[in-house]
PDB file of C-alpha atoms in Angstrom:
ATOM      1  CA  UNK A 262       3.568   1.110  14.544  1.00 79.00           C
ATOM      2  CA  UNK A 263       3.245  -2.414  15.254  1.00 88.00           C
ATOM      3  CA  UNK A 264       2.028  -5.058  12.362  1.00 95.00           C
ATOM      4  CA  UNK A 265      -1.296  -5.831  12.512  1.00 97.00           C
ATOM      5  CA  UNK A 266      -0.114  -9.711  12.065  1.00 98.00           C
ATOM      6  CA  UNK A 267       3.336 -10.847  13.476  1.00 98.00           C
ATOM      7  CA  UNK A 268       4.385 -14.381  13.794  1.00 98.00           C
ATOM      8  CA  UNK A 269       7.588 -15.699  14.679  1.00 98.00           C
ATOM      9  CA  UNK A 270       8.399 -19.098  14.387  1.00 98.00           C
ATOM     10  CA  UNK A 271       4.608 -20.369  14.865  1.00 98.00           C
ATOM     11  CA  UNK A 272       3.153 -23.816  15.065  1.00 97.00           C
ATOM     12  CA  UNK A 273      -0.522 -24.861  14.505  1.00 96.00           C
ATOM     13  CA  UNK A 274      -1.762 -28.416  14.819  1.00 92.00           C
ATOM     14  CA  UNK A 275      -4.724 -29.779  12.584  1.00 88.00           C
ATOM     15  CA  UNK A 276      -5.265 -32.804  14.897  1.00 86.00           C
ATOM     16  CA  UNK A 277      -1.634 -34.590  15.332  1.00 86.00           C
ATOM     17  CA  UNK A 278      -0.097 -32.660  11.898  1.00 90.00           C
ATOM     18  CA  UNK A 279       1.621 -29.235  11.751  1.00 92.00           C
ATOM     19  CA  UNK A 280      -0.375 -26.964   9.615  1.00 95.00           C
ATOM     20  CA  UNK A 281       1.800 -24.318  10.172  1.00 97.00           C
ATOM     21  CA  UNK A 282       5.397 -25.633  11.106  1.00 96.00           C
ATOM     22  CA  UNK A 283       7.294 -22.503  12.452  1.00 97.00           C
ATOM     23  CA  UNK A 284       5.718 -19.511  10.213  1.00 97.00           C
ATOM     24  CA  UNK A 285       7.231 -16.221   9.947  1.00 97.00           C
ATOM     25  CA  UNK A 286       5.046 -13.289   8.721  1.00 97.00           C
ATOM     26  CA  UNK A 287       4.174  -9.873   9.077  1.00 97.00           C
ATOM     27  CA  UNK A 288       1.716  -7.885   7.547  1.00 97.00           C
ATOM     28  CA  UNK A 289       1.150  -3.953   7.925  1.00 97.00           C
ATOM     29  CA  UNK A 290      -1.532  -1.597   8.311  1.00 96.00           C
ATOM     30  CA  UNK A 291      -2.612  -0.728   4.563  1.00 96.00           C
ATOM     31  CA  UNK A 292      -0.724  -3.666   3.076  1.00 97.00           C
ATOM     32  CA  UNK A 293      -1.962  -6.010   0.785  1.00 97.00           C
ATOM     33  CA  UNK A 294       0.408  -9.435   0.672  1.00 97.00           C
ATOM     34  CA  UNK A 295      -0.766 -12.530  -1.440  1.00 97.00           C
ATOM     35  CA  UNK A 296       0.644 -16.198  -0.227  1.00 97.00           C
ATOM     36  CA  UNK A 297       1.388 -18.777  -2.916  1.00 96.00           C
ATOM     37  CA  UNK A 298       2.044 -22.344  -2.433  1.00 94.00           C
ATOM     38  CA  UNK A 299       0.869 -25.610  -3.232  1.00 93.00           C
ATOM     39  CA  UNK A 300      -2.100 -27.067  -2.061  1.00 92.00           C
ATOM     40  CA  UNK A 301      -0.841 -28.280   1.462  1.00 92.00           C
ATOM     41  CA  UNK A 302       1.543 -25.508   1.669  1.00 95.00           C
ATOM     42  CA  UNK A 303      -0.355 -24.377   4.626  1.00 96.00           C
ATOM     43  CA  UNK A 304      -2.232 -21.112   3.188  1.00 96.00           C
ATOM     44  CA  UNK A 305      -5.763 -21.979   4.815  1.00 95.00           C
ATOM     45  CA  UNK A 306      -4.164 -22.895   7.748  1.00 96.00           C
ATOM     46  CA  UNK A 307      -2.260 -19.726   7.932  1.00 97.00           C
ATOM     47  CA  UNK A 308      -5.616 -17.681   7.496  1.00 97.00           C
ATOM     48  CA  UNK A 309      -7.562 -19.670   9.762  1.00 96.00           C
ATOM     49  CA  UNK A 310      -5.058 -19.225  12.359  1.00 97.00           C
ATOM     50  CA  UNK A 311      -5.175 -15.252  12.033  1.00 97.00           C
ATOM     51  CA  UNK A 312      -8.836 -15.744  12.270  1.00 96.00           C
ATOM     52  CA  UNK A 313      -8.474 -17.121  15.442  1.00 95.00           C
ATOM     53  CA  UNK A 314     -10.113 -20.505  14.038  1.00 95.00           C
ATOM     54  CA  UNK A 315      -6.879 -22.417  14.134  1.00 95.00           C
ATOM     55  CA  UNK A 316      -5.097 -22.115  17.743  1.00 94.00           C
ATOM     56  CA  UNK A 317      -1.394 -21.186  17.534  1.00 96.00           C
ATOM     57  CA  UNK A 318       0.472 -23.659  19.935  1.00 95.00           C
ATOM     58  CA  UNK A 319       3.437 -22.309  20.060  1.00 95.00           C
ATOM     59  CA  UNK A 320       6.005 -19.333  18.494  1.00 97.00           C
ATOM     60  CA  UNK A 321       4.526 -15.625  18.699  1.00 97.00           C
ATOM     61  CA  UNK A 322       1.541 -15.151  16.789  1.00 97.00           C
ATOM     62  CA  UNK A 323      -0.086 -11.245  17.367  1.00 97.00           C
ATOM     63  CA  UNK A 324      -2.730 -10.292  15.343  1.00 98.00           C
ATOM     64  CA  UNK A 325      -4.491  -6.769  15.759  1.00 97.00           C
ATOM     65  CA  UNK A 326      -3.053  -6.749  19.151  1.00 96.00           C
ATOM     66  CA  UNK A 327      -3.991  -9.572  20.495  1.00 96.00           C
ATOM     67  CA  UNK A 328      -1.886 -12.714  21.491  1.00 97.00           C
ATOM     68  CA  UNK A 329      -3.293 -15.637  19.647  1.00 96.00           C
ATOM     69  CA  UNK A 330      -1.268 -18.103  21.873  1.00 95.00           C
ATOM     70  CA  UNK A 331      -3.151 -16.575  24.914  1.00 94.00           C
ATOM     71  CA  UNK A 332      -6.755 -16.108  23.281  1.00 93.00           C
ATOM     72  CA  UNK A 333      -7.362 -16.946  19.761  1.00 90.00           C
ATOM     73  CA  UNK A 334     -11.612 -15.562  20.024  1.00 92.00           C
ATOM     74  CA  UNK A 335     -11.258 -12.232  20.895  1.00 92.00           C
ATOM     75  CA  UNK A 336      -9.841 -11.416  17.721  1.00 94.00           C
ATOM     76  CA  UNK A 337     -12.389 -12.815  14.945  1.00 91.00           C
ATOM     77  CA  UNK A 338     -14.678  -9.549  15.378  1.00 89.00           C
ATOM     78  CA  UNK A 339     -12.174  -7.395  13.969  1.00 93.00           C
ATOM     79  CA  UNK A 340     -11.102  -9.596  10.989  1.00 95.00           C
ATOM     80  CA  UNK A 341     -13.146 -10.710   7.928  1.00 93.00           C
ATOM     81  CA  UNK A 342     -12.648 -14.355   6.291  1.00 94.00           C
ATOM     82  CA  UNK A 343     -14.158 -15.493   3.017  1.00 93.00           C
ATOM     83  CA  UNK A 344     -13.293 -19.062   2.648  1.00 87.00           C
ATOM     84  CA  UNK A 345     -13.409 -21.349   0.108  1.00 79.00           C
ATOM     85  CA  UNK A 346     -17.108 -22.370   0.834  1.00 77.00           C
ATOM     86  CA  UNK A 347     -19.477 -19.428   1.288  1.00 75.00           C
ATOM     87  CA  UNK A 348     -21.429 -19.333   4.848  1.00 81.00           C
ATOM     88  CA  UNK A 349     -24.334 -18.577   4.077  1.00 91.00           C
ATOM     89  CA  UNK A 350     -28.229 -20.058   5.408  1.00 93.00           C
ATOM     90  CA  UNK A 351     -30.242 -21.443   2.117  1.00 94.00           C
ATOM     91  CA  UNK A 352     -33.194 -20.893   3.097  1.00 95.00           C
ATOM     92  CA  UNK A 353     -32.906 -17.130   3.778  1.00 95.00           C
ATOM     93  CA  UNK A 354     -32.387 -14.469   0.591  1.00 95.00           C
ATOM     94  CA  UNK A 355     -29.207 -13.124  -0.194  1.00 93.00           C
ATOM     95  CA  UNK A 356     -29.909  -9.772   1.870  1.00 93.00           C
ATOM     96  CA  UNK A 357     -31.133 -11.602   4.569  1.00 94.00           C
ATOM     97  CA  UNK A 358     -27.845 -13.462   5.274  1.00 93.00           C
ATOM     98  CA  UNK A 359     -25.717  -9.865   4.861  1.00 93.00           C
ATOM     99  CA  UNK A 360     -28.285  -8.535   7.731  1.00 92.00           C
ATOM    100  CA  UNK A 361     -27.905 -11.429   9.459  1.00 91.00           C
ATOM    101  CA  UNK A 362     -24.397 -10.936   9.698  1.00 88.00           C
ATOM    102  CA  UNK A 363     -24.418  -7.542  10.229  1.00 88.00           C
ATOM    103  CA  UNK A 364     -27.068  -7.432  12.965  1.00 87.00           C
ATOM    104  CA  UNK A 365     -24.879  -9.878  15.284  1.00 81.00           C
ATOM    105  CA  UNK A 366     -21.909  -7.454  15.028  1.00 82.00           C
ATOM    106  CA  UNK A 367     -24.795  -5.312  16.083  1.00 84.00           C
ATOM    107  CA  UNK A 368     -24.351  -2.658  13.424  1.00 85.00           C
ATOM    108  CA  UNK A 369     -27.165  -1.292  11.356  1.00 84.00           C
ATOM    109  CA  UNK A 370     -29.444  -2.372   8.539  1.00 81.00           C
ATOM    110  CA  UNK A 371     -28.068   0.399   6.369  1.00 87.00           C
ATOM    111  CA  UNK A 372     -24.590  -1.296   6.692  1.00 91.00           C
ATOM    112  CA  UNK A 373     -26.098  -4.326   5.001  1.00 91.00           C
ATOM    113  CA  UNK A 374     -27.934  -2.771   2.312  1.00 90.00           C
ATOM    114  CA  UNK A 375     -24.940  -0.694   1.055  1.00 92.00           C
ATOM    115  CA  UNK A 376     -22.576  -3.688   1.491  1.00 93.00           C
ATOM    116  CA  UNK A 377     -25.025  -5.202  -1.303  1.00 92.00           C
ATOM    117  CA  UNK A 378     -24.770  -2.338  -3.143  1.00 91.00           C
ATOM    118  CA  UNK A 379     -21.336  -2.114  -3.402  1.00 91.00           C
ATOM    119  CA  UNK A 380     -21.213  -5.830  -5.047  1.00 90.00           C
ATOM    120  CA  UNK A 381     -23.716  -5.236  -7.219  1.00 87.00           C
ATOM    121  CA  UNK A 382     -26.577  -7.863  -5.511  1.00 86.00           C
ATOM    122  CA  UNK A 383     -29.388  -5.342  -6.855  1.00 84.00           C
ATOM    123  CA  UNK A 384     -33.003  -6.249  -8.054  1.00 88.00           C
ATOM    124  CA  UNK A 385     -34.395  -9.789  -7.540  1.00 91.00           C
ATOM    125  CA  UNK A 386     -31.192 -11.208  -6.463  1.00 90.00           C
ATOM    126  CA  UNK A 387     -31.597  -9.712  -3.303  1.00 92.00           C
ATOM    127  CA  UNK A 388     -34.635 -11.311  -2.615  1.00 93.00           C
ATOM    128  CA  UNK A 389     -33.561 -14.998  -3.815  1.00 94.00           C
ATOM    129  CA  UNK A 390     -33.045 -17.724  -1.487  1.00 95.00           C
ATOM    130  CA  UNK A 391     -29.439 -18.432  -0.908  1.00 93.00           C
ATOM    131  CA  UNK A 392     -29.531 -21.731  -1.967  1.00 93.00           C
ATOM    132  CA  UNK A 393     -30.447 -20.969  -5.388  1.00 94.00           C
ATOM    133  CA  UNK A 394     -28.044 -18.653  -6.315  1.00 90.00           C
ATOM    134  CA  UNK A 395     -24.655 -19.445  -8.561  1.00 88.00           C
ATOM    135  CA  UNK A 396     -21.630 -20.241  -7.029  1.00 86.00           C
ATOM    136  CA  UNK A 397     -20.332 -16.904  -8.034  1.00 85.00           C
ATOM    137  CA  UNK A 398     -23.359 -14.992  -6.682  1.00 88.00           C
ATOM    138  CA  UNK A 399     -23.110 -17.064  -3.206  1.00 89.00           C
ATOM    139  CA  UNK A 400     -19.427 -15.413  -3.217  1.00 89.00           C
ATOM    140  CA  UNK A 401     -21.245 -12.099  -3.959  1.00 90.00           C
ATOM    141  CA  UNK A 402     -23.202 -12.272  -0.874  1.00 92.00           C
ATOM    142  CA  UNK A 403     -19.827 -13.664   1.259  1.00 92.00           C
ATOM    143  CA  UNK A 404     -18.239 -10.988   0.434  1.00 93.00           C
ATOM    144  CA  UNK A 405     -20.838  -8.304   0.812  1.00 93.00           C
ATOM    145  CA  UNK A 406     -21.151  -9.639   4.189  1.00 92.00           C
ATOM    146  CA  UNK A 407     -17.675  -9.073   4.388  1.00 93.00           C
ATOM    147  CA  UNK A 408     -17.666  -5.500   3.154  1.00 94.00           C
ATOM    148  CA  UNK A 409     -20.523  -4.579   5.674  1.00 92.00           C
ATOM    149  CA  UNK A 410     -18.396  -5.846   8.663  1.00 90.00           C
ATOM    150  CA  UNK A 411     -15.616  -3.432   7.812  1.00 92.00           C
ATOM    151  CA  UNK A 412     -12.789  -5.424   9.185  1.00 95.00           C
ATOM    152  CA  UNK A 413      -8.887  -3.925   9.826  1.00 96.00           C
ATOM    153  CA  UNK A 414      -7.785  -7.085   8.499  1.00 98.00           C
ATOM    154  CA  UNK A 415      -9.332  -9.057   5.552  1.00 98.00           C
ATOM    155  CA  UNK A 416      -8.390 -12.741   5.275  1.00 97.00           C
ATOM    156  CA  UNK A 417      -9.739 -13.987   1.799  1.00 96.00           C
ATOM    157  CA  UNK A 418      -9.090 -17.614   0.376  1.00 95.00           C
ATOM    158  CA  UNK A 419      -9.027 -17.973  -3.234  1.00 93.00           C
ATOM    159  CA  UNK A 420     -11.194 -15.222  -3.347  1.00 92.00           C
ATOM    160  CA  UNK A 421     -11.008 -15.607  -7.306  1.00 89.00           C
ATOM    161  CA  UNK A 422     -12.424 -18.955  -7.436  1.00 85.00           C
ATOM    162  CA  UNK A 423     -16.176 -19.227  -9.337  1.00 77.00           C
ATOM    163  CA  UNK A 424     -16.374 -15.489 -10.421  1.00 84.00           C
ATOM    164  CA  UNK A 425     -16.672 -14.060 -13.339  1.00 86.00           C
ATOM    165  CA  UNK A 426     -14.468 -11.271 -14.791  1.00 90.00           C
ATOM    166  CA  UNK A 427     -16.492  -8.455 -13.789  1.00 89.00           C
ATOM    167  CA  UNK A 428     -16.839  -9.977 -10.280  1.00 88.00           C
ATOM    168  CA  UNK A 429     -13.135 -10.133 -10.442  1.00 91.00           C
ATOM    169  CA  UNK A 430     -12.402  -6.738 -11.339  1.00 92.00           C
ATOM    170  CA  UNK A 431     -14.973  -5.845  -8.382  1.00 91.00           C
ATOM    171  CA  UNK A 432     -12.958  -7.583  -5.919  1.00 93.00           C
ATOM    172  CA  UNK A 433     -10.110  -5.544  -7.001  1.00 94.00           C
ATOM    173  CA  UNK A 434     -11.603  -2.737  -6.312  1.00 94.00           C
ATOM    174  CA  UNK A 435     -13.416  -3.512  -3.092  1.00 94.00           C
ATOM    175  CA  UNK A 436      -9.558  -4.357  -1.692  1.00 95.00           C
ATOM    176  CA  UNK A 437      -8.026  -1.472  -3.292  1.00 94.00           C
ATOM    177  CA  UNK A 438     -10.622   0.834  -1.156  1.00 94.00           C
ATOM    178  CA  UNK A 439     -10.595  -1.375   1.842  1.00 95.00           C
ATOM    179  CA  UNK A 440      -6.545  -0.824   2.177  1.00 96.00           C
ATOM    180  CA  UNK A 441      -7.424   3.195   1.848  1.00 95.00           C
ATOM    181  CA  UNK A 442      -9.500   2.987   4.104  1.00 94.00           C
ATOM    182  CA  UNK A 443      -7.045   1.642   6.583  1.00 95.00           C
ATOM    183  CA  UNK A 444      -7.746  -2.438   5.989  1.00 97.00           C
ATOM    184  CA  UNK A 445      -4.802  -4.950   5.633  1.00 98.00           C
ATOM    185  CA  UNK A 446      -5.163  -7.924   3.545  1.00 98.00           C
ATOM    186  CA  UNK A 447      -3.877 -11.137   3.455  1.00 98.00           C
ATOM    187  CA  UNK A 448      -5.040 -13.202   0.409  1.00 97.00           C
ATOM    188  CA  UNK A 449      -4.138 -16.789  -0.103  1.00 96.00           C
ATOM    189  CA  UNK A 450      -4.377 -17.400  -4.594  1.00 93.00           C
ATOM    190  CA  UNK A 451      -2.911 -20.247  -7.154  1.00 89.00           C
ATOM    191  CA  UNK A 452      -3.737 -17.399  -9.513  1.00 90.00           C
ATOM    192  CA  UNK A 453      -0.719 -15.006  -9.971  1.00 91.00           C
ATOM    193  CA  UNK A 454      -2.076 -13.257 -12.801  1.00 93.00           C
ATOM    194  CA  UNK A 455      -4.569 -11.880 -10.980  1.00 92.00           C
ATOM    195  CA  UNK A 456      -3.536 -11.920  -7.454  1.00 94.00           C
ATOM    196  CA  UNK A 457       0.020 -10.535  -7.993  1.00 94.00           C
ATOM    197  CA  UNK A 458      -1.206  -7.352  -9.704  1.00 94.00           C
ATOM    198  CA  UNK A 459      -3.128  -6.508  -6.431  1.00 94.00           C
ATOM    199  CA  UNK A 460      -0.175  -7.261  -3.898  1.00 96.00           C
ATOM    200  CA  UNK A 461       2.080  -5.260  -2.317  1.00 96.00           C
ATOM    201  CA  UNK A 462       4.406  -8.037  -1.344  1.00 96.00           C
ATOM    202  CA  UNK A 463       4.061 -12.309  -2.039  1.00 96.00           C
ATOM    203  CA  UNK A 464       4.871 -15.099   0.072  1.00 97.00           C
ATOM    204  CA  UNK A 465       5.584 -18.390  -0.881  1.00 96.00           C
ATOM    205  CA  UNK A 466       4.608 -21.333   1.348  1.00 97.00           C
ATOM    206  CA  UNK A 467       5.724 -24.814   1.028  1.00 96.00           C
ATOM    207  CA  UNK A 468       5.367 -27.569   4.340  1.00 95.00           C
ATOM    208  CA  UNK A 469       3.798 -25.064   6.757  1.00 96.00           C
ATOM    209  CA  UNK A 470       6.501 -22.750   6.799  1.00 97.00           C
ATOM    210  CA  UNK A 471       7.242 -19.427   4.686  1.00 97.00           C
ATOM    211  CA  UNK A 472       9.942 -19.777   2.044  1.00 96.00           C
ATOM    212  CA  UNK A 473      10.344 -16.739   0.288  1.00 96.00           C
ATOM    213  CA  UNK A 474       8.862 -13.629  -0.463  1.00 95.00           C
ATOM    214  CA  UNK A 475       9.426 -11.201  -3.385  1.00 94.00           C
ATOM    215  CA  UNK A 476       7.750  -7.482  -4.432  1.00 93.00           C
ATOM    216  CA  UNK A 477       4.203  -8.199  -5.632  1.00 92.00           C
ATOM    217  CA  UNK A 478       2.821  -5.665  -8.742  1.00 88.00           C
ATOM    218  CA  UNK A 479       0.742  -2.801  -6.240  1.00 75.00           C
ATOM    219  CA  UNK A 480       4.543  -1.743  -5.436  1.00 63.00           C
ATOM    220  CA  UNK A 481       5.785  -1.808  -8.484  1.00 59.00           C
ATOM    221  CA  UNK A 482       2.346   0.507  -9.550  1.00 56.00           C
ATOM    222  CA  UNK A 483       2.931   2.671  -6.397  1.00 47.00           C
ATOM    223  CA  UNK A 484       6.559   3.269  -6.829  1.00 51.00           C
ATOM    224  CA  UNK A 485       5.883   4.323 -10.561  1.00 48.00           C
ATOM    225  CA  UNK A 486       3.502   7.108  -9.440  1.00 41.00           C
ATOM    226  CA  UNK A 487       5.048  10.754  -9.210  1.00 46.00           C
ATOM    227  CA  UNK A 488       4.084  12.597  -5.980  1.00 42.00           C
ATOM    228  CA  UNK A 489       2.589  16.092  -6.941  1.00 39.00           C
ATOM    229  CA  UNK A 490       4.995  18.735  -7.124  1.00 40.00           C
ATOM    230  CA  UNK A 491       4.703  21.296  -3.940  1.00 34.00           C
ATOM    231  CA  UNK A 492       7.085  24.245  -2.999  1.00 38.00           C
ATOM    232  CA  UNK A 493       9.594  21.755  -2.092  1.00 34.00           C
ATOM    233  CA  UNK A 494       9.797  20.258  -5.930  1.00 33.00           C
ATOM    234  CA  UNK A 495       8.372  17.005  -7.048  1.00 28.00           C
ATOM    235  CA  UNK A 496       9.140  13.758  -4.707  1.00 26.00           C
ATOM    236  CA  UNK A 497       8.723  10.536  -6.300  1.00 26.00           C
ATOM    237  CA  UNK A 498       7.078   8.412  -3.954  1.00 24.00           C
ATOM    238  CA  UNK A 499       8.871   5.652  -1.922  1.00 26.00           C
ATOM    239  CA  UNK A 500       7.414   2.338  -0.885  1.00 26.00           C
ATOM    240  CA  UNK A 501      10.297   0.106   1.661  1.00 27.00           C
TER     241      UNK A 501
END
């Protein structure tokens, strides 16, 4: 099966300056890998770029399919990005924006109304304006619009950053049943301690490029994990 992002030797510019500098990556179908790096390393970049928000200008860059060095839009329906900075309109409530986002992907209003389920956006919250919610509730509704979309392939930025331990626990979860579902994830963090746990693999970035990689702690869980035992006796399970 072919990874749902491959790049080989992959250049983006930001302007004049190489955001990504000859990147090698791939990513599976069910993985979850976590890149780590400084801030300039070029983690952003590397998620806008499978977002189709950063054009590749050279090297192979595939995501989902499609050649990002050939057309970098068609792509951004099928993948999900929650960025540092929460999209959302102020003026409309916090279930308003996750059936706004949902109703241009043209998919129901159900979608949208479980999505907020799911992150726990119940009561009045639903019905507050956007612009008057917490940081870490703006990130709830990001991400719930996230959730509704369904993506194969979800980019997420620091998606720690401004919530709370519950809502951090949540996120763990949400990935854990997005990947069973199918989803890959790619999930930029300066926070090993809870990003590493999640992973199956981590990157390290440094100068736009990728500089190492290691096992990340979801292997390490996975591998642990006894298969049930069947006619055949008990196979422990494998993860390459």
């Amino acid at each position: 099966m072919a990874p749902v992002v491959h790049f080989r030797a992959a250049v983006a510019l930001a302007g004049r300056f190489p955001a990504l500098a000859g990147v090698d990556l791939s990513l599976h179908q069910g993985e979850v890998v976590v890149v780590m790096g400084p801030n300039g390393a070029g983690k952003t970049s590397l998620l806008r770029s499978c977002a189709g928000l950063l054009p590749v200008t050279s090297g192979e860059a595939v995501v989902l399919g499609v050649d990002l060095t050939e057309d970098h839009t068609s792509v951004r329906r099928y993948v999900g990005l929650l960025g540092h900075a929460a999209p959302l309109y102020d003026d409309l409530s916090a279930a308003e924006n996750v059936r706004f986002a949902t109703r241009a992907l043209g998919l129901p209003a159900s979608s949208a109304d479980e999505a907020l389920e799911r992150v726990a956006l119940t009561g009045r919250l639903r019905s507050t304006a956007a612009g008057r919610l917490s940081a870490g509730q703006r990130r709830r509704v990001a991400l719930a619009a996230l959730v509704a979309r369904r993506p194969a392939l979800w980019l997420l930025d620091e998606p720690h950053a401004g919530l709370d331990a519950d809502s951090r626990t949540l996120l763990g979860r949400l990935i854990g049943e997005a990947v069973a579902d199918g989803a890959s994830v790619l999930l930029s963090s300066h926070e090993p301690q809870l990003s590493v746990p999640l992973a199956d693999r981590v990157v390290a970035m440094a100068g736009g490029r990728v500089t190492g990689e290691e096992p990340g702690g979801r292997r390490a869980a996975l591998s642990a994990v006894p298969t049930p035992r069947t006619d055949a006796g008990a196979v422990g399970i494998h993860v390459a």
